[in-house]
Amino acid sequence: MKLPLLDKNGAPHSVDIDDVLTIKPTTRGPEFHTATGIYTFPTTTNELISLFNKHGFQKVDRCSIINMDKAVLFDAKQRKVYFDGESAEGSVIYATVSEHNAGKLKHLIREDFGIQSYGSRSWINRLSHHPTGPN
């Protein structure tokens, strides 16, 4: 298993769990010691972006880093981006989007939230009537 970690300079690395010699808890989080160096988990937004940006993740709000490849709908009025599927609890999955980052999602704006725009994605029909979904 590969772990997405950062080296001492903050550069992203994919470290194989089999290469980890010891894990030491610290106040900043665990340190993963290998024969080639010491690595840490990302703890800041910038560190997360440096690790996951190449996999399609982008910051869209101060508290939201999303997988752009999984986003299916952007409600510009409510500034929410929606994802296909539901959470384990059955609720719609969405993230908030800052006004500054709304331009990143313009390609996902739809005038019609109905089934005609989305074919077999039946959840989108429910989305237009869901308390947290578009109104």
JSON list of C-alpha atoms in Angstrom, two decimals, residues 5-118:
[
{"chain": "A", "resi": 5, "resn": "LEU", "atom": "CA", "xyz": [3.26, 11.72, 2.41]},
{"chain": "A", "resi": 6, "resn": "LEU", "atom": "CA", "xyz": [5.49, 14.79, 2.48]},
{"chain": "A", "resi": 7, "resn": "ASP", "atom": "CA", "xyz": [9.26, 14.89, 2.88]},
{"chain": "A", "resi": 8, "resn": "LYS", "atom": "CA", "xyz": [11.05, 17.36, 5.20]},
{"chain": "A", "resi": 9, "resn": "ASN", "atom": "CA", "xyz": [10.91, 20.03, 2.45]},
{"chain": "A", "resi": 10, "resn": "GLY", "atom": "CA", "xyz": [7.17, 19.58, 1.92]},
{"chain": "A", "resi": 11, "resn": "ALA", "atom": "CA", "xyz": [7.57, 17.80, -1.41]},
{"chain": "A", "resi": 12, "resn": "PRO", "atom": "CA", "xyz": [4.99, 15.07, -2.10]},
{"chain": "A", "resi": 13, "resn": "HIS", "atom": "CA", "xyz": [6.07, 11.43, -2.12]},
{"chain": "A", "resi": 14, "resn": "SER", "atom": "CA", "xyz": [4.28, 8.12, -2.44]},
{"chain": "A", "resi": 15, "resn": "VAL", "atom": "CA", "xyz": [5.85, 5.91, 0.23]},
{"chain": "A", "resi": 16, "resn": "ASP", "atom": "CA", "xyz": [5.26, 2.17, 0.26]},
{"chain": "A", "resi": 17, "resn": "ILE", "atom": "CA", "xyz": [4.08, 1.00, 3.68]},
{"chain": "A", "resi": 18, "resn": "ASP", "atom": "CA", "xyz": [6.58, -1.87, 3.45]},
{"chain": "A", "resi": 19, "resn": "ASP", "atom": "CA", "xyz": [9.41, 0.70, 3.41]},
{"chain": "A", "resi": 20, "resn": "VAL", "atom": "CA", "xyz": [8.36, 2.26, 6.74]},
{"chain": "A", "resi": 21, "resn": "LEU", "atom": "CA", "xyz": [10.70, 1.25, 9.56]},
{"chain": "A", "resi": 22, "resn": "THR", "atom": "CA", "xyz": [9.02, 3.08, 12.42]},
{"chain": "A", "resi": 23, "resn": "ILE", "atom": "CA", "xyz": [6.15, 5.50, 13.02]},
{"chain": "A", "resi": 24, "resn": "LYS", "atom": "CA", "xyz": [6.69, 8.10, 15.72]},
{"chain": "A", "resi": 25, "resn": "PRO", "atom": "CA", "xyz": [3.81, 10.18, 17.09]},
{"chain": "A", "resi": 26, "resn": "THR", "atom": "CA", "xyz": [4.58, 13.92, 17.32]},
{"chain": "A", "resi": 27, "resn": "THR", "atom": "CA", "xyz": [2.55, 17.03, 18.11]},
{"chain": "A", "resi": 28, "resn": "ARG", "atom": "CA", "xyz": [2.36, 17.73, 14.34]},
{"chain": "A", "resi": 29, "resn": "GLY", "atom": "CA", "xyz": [1.17, 14.20, 13.56]},
{"chain": "A", "resi": 30, "resn": "PRO", "atom": "CA", "xyz": [2.95, 10.91, 12.95]},
{"chain": "A", "resi": 31, "resn": "GLU", "atom": "CA", "xyz": [6.40, 10.78, 11.38]},
{"chain": "A", "resi": 32, "resn": "PHE", "atom": "CA", "xyz": [7.09, 7.86, 9.05]},
{"chain": "A", "resi": 33, "resn": "HIS", "atom": "CA", "xyz": [10.77, 6.90, 9.18]},
{"chain": "A", "resi": 34, "resn": "THR", "atom": "CA", "xyz": [12.25, 4.99, 6.24]},
{"chain": "A", "resi": 35, "resn": "ALA", "atom": "CA", "xyz": [15.79, 4.21, 5.13]},
{"chain": "A", "resi": 36, "resn": "THR", "atom": "CA", "xyz": [15.58, 7.16, 2.73]},
{"chain": "A", "resi": 37, "resn": "GLY", "atom": "CA", "xyz": [14.08, 9.80, 5.02]},
{"chain": "A", "resi": 38, "resn": "ILE", "atom": "CA", "xyz": [11.36, 10.99, 7.36]},
{"chain": "A", "resi": 39, "resn": "TYR", "atom": "CA", "xyz": [7.88, 11.71, 6.00]},
{"chain": "A", "resi": 40, "resn": "THR", "atom": "CA", "xyz": [4.71, 13.25, 7.43]},
{"chain": "A", "resi": 41, "resn": "PHE", "atom": "CA", "xyz": [1.01, 13.44, 6.65]},
{"chain": "A", "resi": 42, "resn": "PRO", "atom": "CA", "xyz": [-0.23, 16.71, 5.18]},
{"chain": "A", "resi": 43, "resn": "THR", "atom": "CA", "xyz": [-1.84, 18.95, 7.82]},
{"chain": "A", "resi": 44, "resn": "THR", "atom": "CA", "xyz": [-2.55, 22.19, 5.96]},
{"chain": "A", "resi": 45, "resn": "THR", "atom": "CA", "xyz": [-4.68, 22.97, 2.94]},
{"chain": "A", "resi": 46, "resn": "ASN", "atom": "CA", "xyz": [-1.59, 23.82, 0.89]},
{"chain": "A", "resi": 47, "resn": "GLU", "atom": "CA", "xyz": [0.03, 20.51, 1.80]},
{"chain": "A", "resi": 48, "resn": "LEU", "atom": "CA", "xyz": [-3.11, 18.60, 0.83]},
{"chain": "A", "resi": 49, "resn": "ILE", "atom": "CA", "xyz": [-3.26, 20.43, -2.50]},
{"chain": "A", "resi": 50, "resn": "SER", "atom": "CA", "xyz": [0.41, 19.66, -3.20]},
{"chain": "A", "resi": 51, "resn": "LEU", "atom": "CA", "xyz": [-0.30, 15.94, -2.71]},
{"chain": "A", "resi": 52, "resn": "PHE", "atom": "CA", "xyz": [-3.66, 15.58, -4.42]},
{"chain": "A", "resi": 53, "resn": "ASN", "atom": "CA", "xyz": [-3.65, 18.24, -7.17]},
{"chain": "A", "resi": 54, "resn": "LYS", "atom": "CA", "xyz": [-2.13, 15.84, -9.70]},
{"chain": "A", "resi": 55, "resn": "HIS", "atom": "CA", "xyz": [-5.07, 13.48, -9.05]},
{"chain": "A", "resi": 56, "resn": "GLY", "atom": "CA", "xyz": [-7.69, 16.08, -10.02]},
{"chain": "A", "resi": 57, "resn": "PHE", "atom": "CA", "xyz": [-8.34, 17.70, -6.64]},
{"chain": "A", "resi": 58, "resn": "GLN", "atom": "CA", "xyz": [-8.73, 21.48, -6.40]},
{"chain": "A", "resi": 59, "resn": "LYS", "atom": "CA", "xyz": [-9.50, 23.90, -3.62]},
{"chain": "A", "resi": 60, "resn": "VAL", "atom": "CA", "xyz": [-12.92, 25.48, -4.19]},
{"chain": "A", "resi": 61, "resn": "ASP", "atom": "CA", "xyz": [-13.51, 26.99, -0.75]},
{"chain": "A", "resi": 62, "resn": "ARG", "atom": "CA", "xyz": [-11.43, 27.50, 2.37]},
{"chain": "A", "resi": 63, "resn": "CYS", "atom": "CA", "xyz": [-12.87, 24.25, 3.75]},
{"chain": "A", "resi": 64, "resn": "SER", "atom": "CA", "xyz": [-13.40, 22.31, 0.52]},
{"chain": "A", "resi": 65, "resn": "ILE", "atom": "CA", "xyz": [-10.93, 20.43, -1.64]},
{"chain": "A", "resi": 66, "resn": "ILE", "atom": "CA", "xyz": [-12.86, 18.44, -4.23]},
{"chain": "A", "resi": 67, "resn": "ASN", "atom": "CA", "xyz": [-12.18, 15.78, -6.84]},
{"chain": "A", "resi": 68, "resn": "MET", "atom": "CA", "xyz": [-13.06, 17.73, -10.00]},
{"chain": "A", "resi": 69, "resn": "ASP", "atom": "CA", "xyz": [-13.46, 14.48, -11.94]},
{"chain": "A", "resi": 70, "resn": "LYS", "atom": "CA", "xyz": [-16.32, 13.42, -9.64]},
{"chain": "A", "resi": 71, "resn": "ALA", "atom": "CA", "xyz": [-18.26, 16.72, -9.65]},
{"chain": "A", "resi": 72, "resn": "VAL", "atom": "CA", "xyz": [-21.40, 16.56, -11.80]},
{"chain": "A", "resi": 73, "resn": "LEU", "atom": "CA", "xyz": [-23.38, 19.73, -11.11]},
{"chain": "A", "resi": 74, "resn": "PHE", "atom": "CA", "xyz": [-22.69, 23.28, -9.95]},
{"chain": "A", "resi": 75, "resn": "ASP", "atom": "CA", "xyz": [-25.47, 25.46, -8.56]},
{"chain": "A", "resi": 76, "resn": "ALA", "atom": "CA", "xyz": [-24.04, 28.96, -9.07]},
{"chain": "A", "resi": 77, "resn": "LYS", "atom": "CA", "xyz": [-26.88, 30.56, -7.12]},
{"chain": "A", "resi": 78, "resn": "GLN", "atom": "CA", "xyz": [-26.23, 28.59, -3.92]},
{"chain": "A", "resi": 79, "resn": "ARG", "atom": "CA", "xyz": [-22.53, 28.08, -4.79]},
{"chain": "A", "resi": 80, "resn": "LYS", "atom": "CA", "xyz": [-22.64, 24.34, -4.18]},
{"chain": "A", "resi": 81, "resn": "VAL", "atom": "CA", "xyz": [-21.05, 21.60, -6.25]},
{"chain": "A", "resi": 82, "resn": "TYR", "atom": "CA", "xyz": [-22.76, 18.21, -6.25]},
{"chain": "A", "resi": 83, "resn": "PHE", "atom": "CA", "xyz": [-21.43, 14.70, -6.74]},
{"chain": "A", "resi": 84, "resn": "ASP", "atom": "CA", "xyz": [-23.07, 11.61, -8.18]},
{"chain": "A", "resi": 85, "resn": "GLY", "atom": "CA", "xyz": [-24.38, 9.24, -5.54]},
{"chain": "A", "resi": 86, "resn": "GLU", "atom": "CA", "xyz": [-25.43, 9.60, -1.94]},
{"chain": "A", "resi": 87, "resn": "SER", "atom": "CA", "xyz": [-23.69, 9.35, 1.40]},
{"chain": "A", "resi": 88, "resn": "ALA", "atom": "CA", "xyz": [-24.04, 6.21, 3.52]},
{"chain": "A", "resi": 89, "resn": "GLU", "atom": "CA", "xyz": [-26.88, 7.99, 5.34]},
{"chain": "A", "resi": 90, "resn": "GLY", "atom": "CA", "xyz": [-28.72, 8.61, 2.07]},
{"chain": "A", "resi": 91, "resn": "SER", "atom": "CA", "xyz": [-28.09, 12.36, 1.87]},
{"chain": "A", "resi": 92, "resn": "VAL", "atom": "CA", "xyz": [-26.91, 14.30, -1.17]},
{"chain": "A", "resi": 93, "resn": "ILE", "atom": "CA", "xyz": [-23.15, 14.88, -1.26]},
{"chain": "A", "resi": 94, "resn": "TYR", "atom": "CA", "xyz": [-22.06, 18.45, -1.99]},
{"chain": "A", "resi": 95, "resn": "ALA", "atom": "CA", "xyz": [-19.35, 20.98, -1.17]},
{"chain": "A", "resi": 96, "resn": "THR", "atom": "CA", "xyz": [-19.55, 24.75, -0.88]},
{"chain": "A", "resi": 97, "resn": "VAL", "atom": "CA", "xyz": [-17.72, 26.91, -3.42]},
{"chain": "A", "resi": 98, "resn": "SER", "atom": "CA", "xyz": [-16.34, 30.38, -2.78]},
{"chain": "A", "resi": 99, "resn": "GLU", "atom": "CA", "xyz": [-17.23, 33.20, -5.14]},
{"chain": "A", "resi": 100, "resn": "HIS", "atom": "CA", "xyz": [-13.55, 33.49, -6.02]},
{"chain": "A", "resi": 101, "resn": "ASN", "atom": "CA", "xyz": [-13.38, 29.82, -7.14]},
{"chain": "A", "resi": 102, "resn": "ALA", "atom": "CA", "xyz": [-16.79, 29.59, -8.85]},
{"chain": "A", "resi": 103, "resn": "GLY", "atom": "CA", "xyz": [-15.18, 30.02, -12.27]},
{"chain": "A", "resi": 104, "resn": "LYS", "atom": "CA", "xyz": [-13.50, 26.62, -11.93]},
{"chain": "A", "resi": 105, "resn": "LEU", "atom": "CA", "xyz": [-16.95, 25.00, -12.06]},
{"chain": "A", "resi": 106, "resn": "LYS", "atom": "CA", "xyz": [-18.71, 27.00, -14.80]},
{"chain": "A", "resi": 107, "resn": "HIS", "atom": "CA", "xyz": [-18.67, 23.96, -17.07]},
{"chain": "A", "resi": 108, "resn": "LEU", "atom": "CA", "xyz": [-20.99, 22.17, -14.58]},
{"chain": "A", "resi": 109, "resn": "ILE", "atom": "CA", "xyz": [-23.75, 24.80, -14.49]},
{"chain": "A", "resi": 110, "resn": "ARG", "atom": "CA", "xyz": [-27.10, 23.45, -15.74]},
{"chain": "A", "resi": 111, "resn": "GLU", "atom": "CA", "xyz": [-30.31, 25.37, -16.26]},
{"chain": "A", "resi": 112, "resn": "ASP", "atom": "CA", "xyz": [-32.46, 22.27, -15.75]},
{"chain": "A", "resi": 113, "resn": "PHE", "atom": "CA", "xyz": [-31.92, 20.09, -12.70]},
{"chain": "A", "resi": 114, "resn": "GLY", "atom": "CA", "xyz": [-34.36, 17.51, -14.08]},
{"chain": "A", "resi": 115, "resn": "ILE", "atom": "CA", "xyz": [-33.84, 14.00, -15.31]},
{"chain": "A", "resi": 116, "resn": "GLN", "atom": "CA", "xyz": [-33.61, 15.05, -18.99]},
{"chain": "A", "resi": 117, "resn": "SER", "atom": "CA", "xyz": [-30.23, 16.68, -18.43]},
{"chain": "A", "resi": 118, "resn": "TYR", "atom": "CA", "xyz": [-28.78, 13.70, -16.61]}
]
